[in-house]
Coordinates of C-alpha atoms and ligand atoms in Angstrom, one line a residue:
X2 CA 25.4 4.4 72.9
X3 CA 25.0 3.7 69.2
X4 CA 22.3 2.5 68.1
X5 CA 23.0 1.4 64.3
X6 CA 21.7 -2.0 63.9
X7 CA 20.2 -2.5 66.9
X8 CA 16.8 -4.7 67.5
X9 CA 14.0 -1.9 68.3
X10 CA 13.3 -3.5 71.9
X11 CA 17.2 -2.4 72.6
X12 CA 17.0 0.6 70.7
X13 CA 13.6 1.7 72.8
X14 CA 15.7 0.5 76.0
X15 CA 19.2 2.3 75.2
X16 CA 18.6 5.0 73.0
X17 CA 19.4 8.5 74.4
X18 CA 21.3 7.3 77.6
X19 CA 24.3 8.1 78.5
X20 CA 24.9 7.5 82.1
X21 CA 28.7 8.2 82.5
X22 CA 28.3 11.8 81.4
X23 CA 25.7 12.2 84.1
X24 CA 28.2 10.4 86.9
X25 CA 27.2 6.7 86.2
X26 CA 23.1 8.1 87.0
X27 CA 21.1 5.5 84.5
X28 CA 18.4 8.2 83.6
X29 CA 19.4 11.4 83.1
X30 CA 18.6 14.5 84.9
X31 CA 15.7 16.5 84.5
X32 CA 17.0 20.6 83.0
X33 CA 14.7 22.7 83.9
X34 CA 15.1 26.5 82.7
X35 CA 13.8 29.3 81.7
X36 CA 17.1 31.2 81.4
X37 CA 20.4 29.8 79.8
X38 CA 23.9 31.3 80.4
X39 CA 27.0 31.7 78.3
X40 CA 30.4 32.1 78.9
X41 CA 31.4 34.6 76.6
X42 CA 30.1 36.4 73.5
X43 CA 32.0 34.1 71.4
X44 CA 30.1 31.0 73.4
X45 CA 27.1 33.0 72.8
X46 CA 27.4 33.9 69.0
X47 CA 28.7 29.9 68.4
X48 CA 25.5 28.6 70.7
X49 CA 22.9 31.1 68.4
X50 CA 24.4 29.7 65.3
X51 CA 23.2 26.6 66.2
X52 CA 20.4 27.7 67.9
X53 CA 18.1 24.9 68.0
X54 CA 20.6 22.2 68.2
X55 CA 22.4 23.6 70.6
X56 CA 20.7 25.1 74.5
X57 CA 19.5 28.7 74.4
X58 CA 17.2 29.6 75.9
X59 CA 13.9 27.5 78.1
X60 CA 11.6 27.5 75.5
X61 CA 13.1 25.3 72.9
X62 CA 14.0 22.8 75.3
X63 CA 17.2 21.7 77.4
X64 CA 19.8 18.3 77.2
X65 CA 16.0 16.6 78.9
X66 CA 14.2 17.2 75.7
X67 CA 17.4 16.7 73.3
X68 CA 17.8 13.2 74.8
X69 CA 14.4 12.6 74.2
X70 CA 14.7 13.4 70.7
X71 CA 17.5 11.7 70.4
X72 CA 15.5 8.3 71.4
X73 CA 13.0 9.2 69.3
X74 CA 14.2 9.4 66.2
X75 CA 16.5 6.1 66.6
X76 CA 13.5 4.5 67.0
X77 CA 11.9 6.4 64.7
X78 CA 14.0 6.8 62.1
X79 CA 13.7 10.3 61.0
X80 CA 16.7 12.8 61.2
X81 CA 15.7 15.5 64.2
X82 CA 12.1 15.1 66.1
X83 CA 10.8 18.2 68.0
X84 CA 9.2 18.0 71.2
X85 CA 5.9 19.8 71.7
X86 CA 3.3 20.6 75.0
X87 CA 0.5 18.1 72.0
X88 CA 0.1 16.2 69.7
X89 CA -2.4 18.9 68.3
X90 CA 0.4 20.8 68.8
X91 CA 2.6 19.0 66.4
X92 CA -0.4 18.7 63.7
X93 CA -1.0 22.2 63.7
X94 CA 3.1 23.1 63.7
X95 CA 3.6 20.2 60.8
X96 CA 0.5 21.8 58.6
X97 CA 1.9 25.3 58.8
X98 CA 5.2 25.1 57.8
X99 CA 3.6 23.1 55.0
X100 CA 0.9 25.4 53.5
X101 CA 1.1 29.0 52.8
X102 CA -2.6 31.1 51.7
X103 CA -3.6 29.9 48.4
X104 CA -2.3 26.3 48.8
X105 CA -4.6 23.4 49.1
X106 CA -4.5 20.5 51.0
X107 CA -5.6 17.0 50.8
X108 CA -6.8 16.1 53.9
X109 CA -7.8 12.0 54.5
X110 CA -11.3 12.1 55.8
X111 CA -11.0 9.9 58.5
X112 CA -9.0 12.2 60.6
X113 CA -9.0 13.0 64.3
X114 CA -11.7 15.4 65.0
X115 CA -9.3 18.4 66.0
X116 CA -7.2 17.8 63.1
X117 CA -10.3 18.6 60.5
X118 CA -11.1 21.6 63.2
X119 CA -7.6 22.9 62.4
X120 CA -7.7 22.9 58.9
X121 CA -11.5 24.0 58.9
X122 CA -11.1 27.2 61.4
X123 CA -7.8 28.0 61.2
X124 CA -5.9 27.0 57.7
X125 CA -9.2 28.2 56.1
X126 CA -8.7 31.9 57.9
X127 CA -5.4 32.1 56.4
X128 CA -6.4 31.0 52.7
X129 CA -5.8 27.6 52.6
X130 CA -8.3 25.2 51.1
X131 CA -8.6 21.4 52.6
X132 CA -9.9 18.7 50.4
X133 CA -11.1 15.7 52.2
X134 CA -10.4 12.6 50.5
X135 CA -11.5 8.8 51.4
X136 CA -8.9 7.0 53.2
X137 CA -9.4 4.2 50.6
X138 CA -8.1 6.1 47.9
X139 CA -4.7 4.8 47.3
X140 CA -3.3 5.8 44.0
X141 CA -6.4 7.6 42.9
X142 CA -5.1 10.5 45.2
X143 CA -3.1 11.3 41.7
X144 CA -6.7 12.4 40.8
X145 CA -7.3 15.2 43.2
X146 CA -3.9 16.5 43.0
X147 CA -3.8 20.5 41.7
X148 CA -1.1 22.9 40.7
X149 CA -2.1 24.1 44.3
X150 CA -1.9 21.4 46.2
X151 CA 1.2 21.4 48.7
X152 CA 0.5 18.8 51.6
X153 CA -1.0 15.2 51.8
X154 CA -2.0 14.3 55.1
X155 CA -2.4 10.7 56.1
X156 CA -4.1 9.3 59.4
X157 CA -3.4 5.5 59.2
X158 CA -5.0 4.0 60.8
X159 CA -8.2 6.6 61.3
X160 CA -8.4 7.0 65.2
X161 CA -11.8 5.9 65.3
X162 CA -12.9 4.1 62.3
X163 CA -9.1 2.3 61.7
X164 CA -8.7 2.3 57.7
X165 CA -5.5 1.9 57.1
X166 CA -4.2 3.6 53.7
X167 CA -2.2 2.6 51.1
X168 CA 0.6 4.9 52.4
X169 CA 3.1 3.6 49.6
X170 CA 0.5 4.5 47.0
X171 CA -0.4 7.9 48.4
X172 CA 3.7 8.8 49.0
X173 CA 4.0 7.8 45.3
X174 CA 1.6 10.1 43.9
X175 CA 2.1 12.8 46.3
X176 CA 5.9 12.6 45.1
X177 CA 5.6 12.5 41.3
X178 CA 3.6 15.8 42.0
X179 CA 6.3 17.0 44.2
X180 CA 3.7 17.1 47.5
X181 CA 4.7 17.0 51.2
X182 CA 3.4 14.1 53.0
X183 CA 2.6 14.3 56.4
X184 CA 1.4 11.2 58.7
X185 CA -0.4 11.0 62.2
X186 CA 1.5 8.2 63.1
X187 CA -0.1 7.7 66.8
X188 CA -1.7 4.9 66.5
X189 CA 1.5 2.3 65.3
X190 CA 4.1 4.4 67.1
X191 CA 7.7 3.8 65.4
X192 CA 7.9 0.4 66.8
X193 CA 5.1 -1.1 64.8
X194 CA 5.4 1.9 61.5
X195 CA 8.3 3.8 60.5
X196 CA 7.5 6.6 58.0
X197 CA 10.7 7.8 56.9
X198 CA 11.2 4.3 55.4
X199 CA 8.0 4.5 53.5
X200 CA 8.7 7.9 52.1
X201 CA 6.9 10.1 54.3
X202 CA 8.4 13.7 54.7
X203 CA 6.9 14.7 58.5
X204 CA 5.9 12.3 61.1
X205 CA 3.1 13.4 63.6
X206 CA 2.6 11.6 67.6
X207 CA 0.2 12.6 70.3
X208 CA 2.8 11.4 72.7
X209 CA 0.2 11.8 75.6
X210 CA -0.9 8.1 74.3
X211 CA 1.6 5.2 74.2
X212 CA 4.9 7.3 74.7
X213 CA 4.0 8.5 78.1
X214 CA 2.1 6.0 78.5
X215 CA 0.5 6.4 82.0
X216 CA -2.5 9.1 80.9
X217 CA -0.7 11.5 83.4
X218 CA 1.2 13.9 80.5
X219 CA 0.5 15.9 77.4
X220 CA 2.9 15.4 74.3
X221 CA 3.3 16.0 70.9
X222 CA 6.1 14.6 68.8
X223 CA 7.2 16.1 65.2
X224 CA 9.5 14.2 63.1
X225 CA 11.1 15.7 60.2
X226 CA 14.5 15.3 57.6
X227 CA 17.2 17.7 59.0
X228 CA 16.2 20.0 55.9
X229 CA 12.9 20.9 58.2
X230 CA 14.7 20.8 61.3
X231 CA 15.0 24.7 62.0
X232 CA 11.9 25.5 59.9
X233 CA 9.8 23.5 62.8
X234 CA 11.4 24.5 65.3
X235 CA 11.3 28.6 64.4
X236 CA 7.7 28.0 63.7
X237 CA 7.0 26.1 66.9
X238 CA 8.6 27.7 69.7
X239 CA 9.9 31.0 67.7
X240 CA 6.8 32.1 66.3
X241 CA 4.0 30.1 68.3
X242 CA 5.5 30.4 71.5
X243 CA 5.6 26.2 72.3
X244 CA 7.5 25.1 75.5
X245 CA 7.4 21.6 77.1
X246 CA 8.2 21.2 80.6
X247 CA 11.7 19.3 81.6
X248 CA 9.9 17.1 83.4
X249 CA 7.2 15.9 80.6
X250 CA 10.1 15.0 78.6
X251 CA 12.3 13.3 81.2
X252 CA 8.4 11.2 82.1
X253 CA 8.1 10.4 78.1
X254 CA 12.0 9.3 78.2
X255 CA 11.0 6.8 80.8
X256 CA 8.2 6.2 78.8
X257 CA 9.7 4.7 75.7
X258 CA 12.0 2.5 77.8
X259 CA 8.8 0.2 78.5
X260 CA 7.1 1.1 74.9
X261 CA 7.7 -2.4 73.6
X262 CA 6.7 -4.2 76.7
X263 CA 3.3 -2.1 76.9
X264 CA 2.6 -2.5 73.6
X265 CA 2.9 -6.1 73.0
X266 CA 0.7 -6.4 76.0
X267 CA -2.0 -3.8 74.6
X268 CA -2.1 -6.1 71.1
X269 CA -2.6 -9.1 72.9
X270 CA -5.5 -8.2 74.6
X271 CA -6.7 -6.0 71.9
X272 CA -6.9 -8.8 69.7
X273 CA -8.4 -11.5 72.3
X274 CA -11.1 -8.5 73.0
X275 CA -11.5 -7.9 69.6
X276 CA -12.0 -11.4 68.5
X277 CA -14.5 -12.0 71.4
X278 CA -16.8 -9.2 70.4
X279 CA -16.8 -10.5 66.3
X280 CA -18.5 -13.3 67.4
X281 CA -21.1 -11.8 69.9
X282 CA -24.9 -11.6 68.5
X283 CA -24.6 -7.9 69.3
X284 CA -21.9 -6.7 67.0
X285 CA -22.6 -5.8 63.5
X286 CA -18.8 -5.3 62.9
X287 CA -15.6 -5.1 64.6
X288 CA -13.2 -2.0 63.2
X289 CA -9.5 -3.4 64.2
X290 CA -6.8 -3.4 61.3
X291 CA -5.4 -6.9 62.3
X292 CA -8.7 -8.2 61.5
X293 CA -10.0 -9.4 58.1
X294 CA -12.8 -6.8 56.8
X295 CA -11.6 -4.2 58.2
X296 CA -10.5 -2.0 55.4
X297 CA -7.5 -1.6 54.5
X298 CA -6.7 -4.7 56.4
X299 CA -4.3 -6.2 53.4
X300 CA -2.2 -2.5 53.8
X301 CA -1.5 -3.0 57.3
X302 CA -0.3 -6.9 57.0
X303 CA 1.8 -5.5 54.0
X304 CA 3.5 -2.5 55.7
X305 CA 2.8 -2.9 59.2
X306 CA 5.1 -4.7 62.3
X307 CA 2.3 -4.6 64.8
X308 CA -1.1 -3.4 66.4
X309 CA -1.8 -1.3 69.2
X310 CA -4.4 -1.1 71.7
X311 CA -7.1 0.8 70.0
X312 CA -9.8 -0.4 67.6
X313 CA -13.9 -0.3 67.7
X314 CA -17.1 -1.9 67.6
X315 CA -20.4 -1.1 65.3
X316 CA -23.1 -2.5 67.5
X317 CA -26.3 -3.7 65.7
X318 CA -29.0 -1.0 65.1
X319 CA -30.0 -0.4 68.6
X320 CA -31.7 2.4 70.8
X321 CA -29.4 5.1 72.6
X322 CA -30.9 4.2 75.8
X323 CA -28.9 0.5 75.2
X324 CA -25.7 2.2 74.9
X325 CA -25.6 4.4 77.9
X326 CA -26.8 1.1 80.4
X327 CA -23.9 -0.4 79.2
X328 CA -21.2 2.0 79.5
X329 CA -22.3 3.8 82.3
X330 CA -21.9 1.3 84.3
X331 CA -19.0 -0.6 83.2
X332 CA -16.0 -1.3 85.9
X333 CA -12.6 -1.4 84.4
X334 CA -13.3 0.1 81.0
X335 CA -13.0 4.0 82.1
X336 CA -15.4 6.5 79.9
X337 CA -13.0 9.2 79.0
X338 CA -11.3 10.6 75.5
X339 CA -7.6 10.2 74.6
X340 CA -5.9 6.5 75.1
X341 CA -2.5 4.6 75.1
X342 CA -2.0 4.7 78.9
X343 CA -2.2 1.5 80.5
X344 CA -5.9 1.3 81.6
X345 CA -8.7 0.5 79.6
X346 CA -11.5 2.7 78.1
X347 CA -14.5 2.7 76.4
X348 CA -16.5 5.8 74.4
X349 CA -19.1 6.5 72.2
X350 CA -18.1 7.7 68.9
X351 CA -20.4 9.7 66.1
X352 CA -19.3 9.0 63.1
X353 CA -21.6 10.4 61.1
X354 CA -20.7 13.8 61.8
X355 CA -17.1 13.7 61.3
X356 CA -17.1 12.6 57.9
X357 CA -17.7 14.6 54.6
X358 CA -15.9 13.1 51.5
X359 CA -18.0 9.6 51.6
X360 CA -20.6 9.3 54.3
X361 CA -20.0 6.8 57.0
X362 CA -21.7 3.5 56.1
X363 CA -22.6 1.5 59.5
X364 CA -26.1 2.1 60.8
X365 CA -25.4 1.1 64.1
X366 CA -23.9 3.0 67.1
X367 CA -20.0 2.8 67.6
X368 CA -17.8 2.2 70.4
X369 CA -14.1 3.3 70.6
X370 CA -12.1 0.7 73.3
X371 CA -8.6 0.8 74.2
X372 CA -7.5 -2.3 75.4
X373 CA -5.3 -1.7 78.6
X374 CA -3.0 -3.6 80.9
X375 CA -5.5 -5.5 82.8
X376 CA -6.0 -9.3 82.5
X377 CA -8.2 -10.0 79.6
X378 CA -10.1 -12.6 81.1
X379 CA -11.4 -9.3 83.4
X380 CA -11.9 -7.2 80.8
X381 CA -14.2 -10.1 78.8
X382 CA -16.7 -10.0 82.0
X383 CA -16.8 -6.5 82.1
X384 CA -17.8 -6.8 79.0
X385 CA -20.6 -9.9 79.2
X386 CA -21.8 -7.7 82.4
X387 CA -22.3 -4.5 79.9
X388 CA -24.3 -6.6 77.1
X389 CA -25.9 -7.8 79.4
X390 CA -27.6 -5.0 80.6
X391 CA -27.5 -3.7 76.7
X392 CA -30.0 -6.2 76.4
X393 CA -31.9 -5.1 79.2
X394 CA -31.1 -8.5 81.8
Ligands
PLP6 C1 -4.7 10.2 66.4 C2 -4.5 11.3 67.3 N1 -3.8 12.3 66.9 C3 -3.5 13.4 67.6 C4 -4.2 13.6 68.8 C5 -4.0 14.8 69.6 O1 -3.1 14.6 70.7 P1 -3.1 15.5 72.0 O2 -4.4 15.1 72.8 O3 -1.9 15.1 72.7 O4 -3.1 16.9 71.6 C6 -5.0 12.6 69.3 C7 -5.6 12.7 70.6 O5 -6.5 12.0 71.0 C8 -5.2 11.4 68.5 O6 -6.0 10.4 68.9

């Protein structure tokens, strides 16, 4: 069905279905292969020079994971979107078709761990230098730019800390100097940020979070003009070997037909969550970009259609002993890393560590919460239950 026009809520429920070519079957069927067949030479030669767009071979995907990328990228906007087994899978892809030894990077500093392990371990083994820059930099990115410098990479907002950039600002810069821009888009997903309409060249998703949806898959999304198309895609599965199983992409399919729904659910409670904790005697700050303070707060009211589920707390200076009564006894926020599925979740996160271009401010300890499906009023006793025995009662 075309999808020019369309509302996002119909696009995220249409997009990349076509029932009558699958006899009338609303969801299409799951292609699982290793091996592909053709039905002559000619078939064969035609098929290869399309390779990529066309089915091959198992490892760069069947009609399952063309029709997700076909959803994808109506919603999304971009021109092709290539499925990977992560989303650190589709950082690392995105970076090296980017950088090349003896380029240099610009690298925002509140990044997802792995992200900064990637360009620490293995972009610096092949010669290329990351500069870590404050996510509040805006336009003075123009400063840090060199001859060198062949990638910007924006995280917006950081996963843990939630700056959101100036991404209009950064794209201009990084475009007068004739810079890729690349941006971990998780957090928004394309239904609440689109980057191709704000100028960014390659989009990044950990699709394990709010496109799957139920924390029961590994994903990673890459978005990219047509231009990159077969660049991506020979580095991914060609070179690195990549290959997503049929029936991850048919569950992520599935998945974005009840994105919107989710996620209008996950910002409601996120924000009746979030507003409960500003105002509690233990919280020094509350890190959510639909909140005022939070920086970059007037970014994501300018650019920005929506929040998800994920923000944090900076506790007042406490001991460590506080922390771990609390969460470890909590009873519907789970402990555990990644987010986006329908549950909620709670963590510890060390900030001070993770941060070398300006030193993380906030003295107190930090929690990471995703806000899950569950009613909030459930959640908010949880919650009074944990501070509670924070305090020691
Ligand atoms: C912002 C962000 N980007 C990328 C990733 C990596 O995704 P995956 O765990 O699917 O490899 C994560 C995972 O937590 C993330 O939070």
């Amino acid at each position: 069905m075309a999808q020019q026009g369309k509302k996002d809520r119909t696009v995220a429920t249409h997009a990349g279905s076509h029932p009558h070519e699958h006899q009338g079957v609303v969801n299409p069927p799951v292609y699982r292969a290793s091996t592909v067949l053709f039905r002559s030479v000619q078939d064969l030669r035609e098929r290869y020079r399309h390779k990529y767009e066309t089915v091959t071979y198992g490892r760069d995907g069947t009609q399952t994971h063309r029709l997700l990328a076909e959803a994808f990228t109506a919603l999304e906007g971009s021109e092709r979107a290539i499925i990977l087994p992560s989303g650190v899978a589709a950082v690392s892809t995105a970076l090296l078709i980017s950088l090349s030894p003896g380029d240099s990077l610009l690298m925002v500093d509140s990044a997802y761990e792995p992200t900064r392990e990637i360009c620490d371990g293995l972009l610096a083994r092949i010669g290329v230098e990351t500069t870590y820059y404050d996510p509040m930099i805006g336009a003075g990115i123009a400063g840090l730019i060199r001859p060198n410098t062949k990638a910007i990479y924006l995280e917006s907002p950081g996963s843990l800390t939630f700056e959101t950039q100036d991404i209009p600002a950064i794209v201009a810069a990084a475009r007068q100097a004739g810079c890729r821009t690349i941006l971990d888009n998780t957090w928004a997903t394309p239904l609440f940020f689109k980057p191709p309409a704000h100028g960014i060249d390659i989009g990044v998703y950990s699709a394990s979070k709010y496109i799957g949806g139920h924390s029961d898959m590994m994903m990673g999304i890459l978005t990219c003009p047509a231009a990159l198309h077969k660049t991506a895609a020979k580095m991914a599965h060609g070179y690195i070997g990549h290959a997503v199983s049929a029936d991850d992409a048919y569950n992520a399919l599935r998945g974005m037909r009840t994105l919107h729904a989710r996620l209008v659910q996950h910002q409601e409670t996120a924000l009746i969550l979030a507003r409960w904790l500003a105002d509690r005697p233990e919280v020094e700050q509350v890190l959510h970009p639909a909140l005022p303070g939070t920086p970059g707060h007037e970014f994501w009211r300018r650019d920005y259609t929506g929040a998800s589920g994920l923000f944090a707390v900076v506790l007042k200076p406490c001991k460590p002993e506080q922390v771990e009564r609390m969460l470890d006894s909590m009873r519907l926020f789970g402990m555990g890393y990644s987010w986006g599925g329908f549950e909620s979740l709670m963590i510890r996160a060390d900030l001070k560590t993770c941060r070398t271009a300006k030193p993380w401010h906030a003295v107190g300890r930090t929690l990471r919460i995703h806000a899950g499906l569950e009613d909030p009023e459930d959640l908010i006793a949880d919650l009074e239950d944990g501070l509670a025995r924070y305090r020691g009662e």
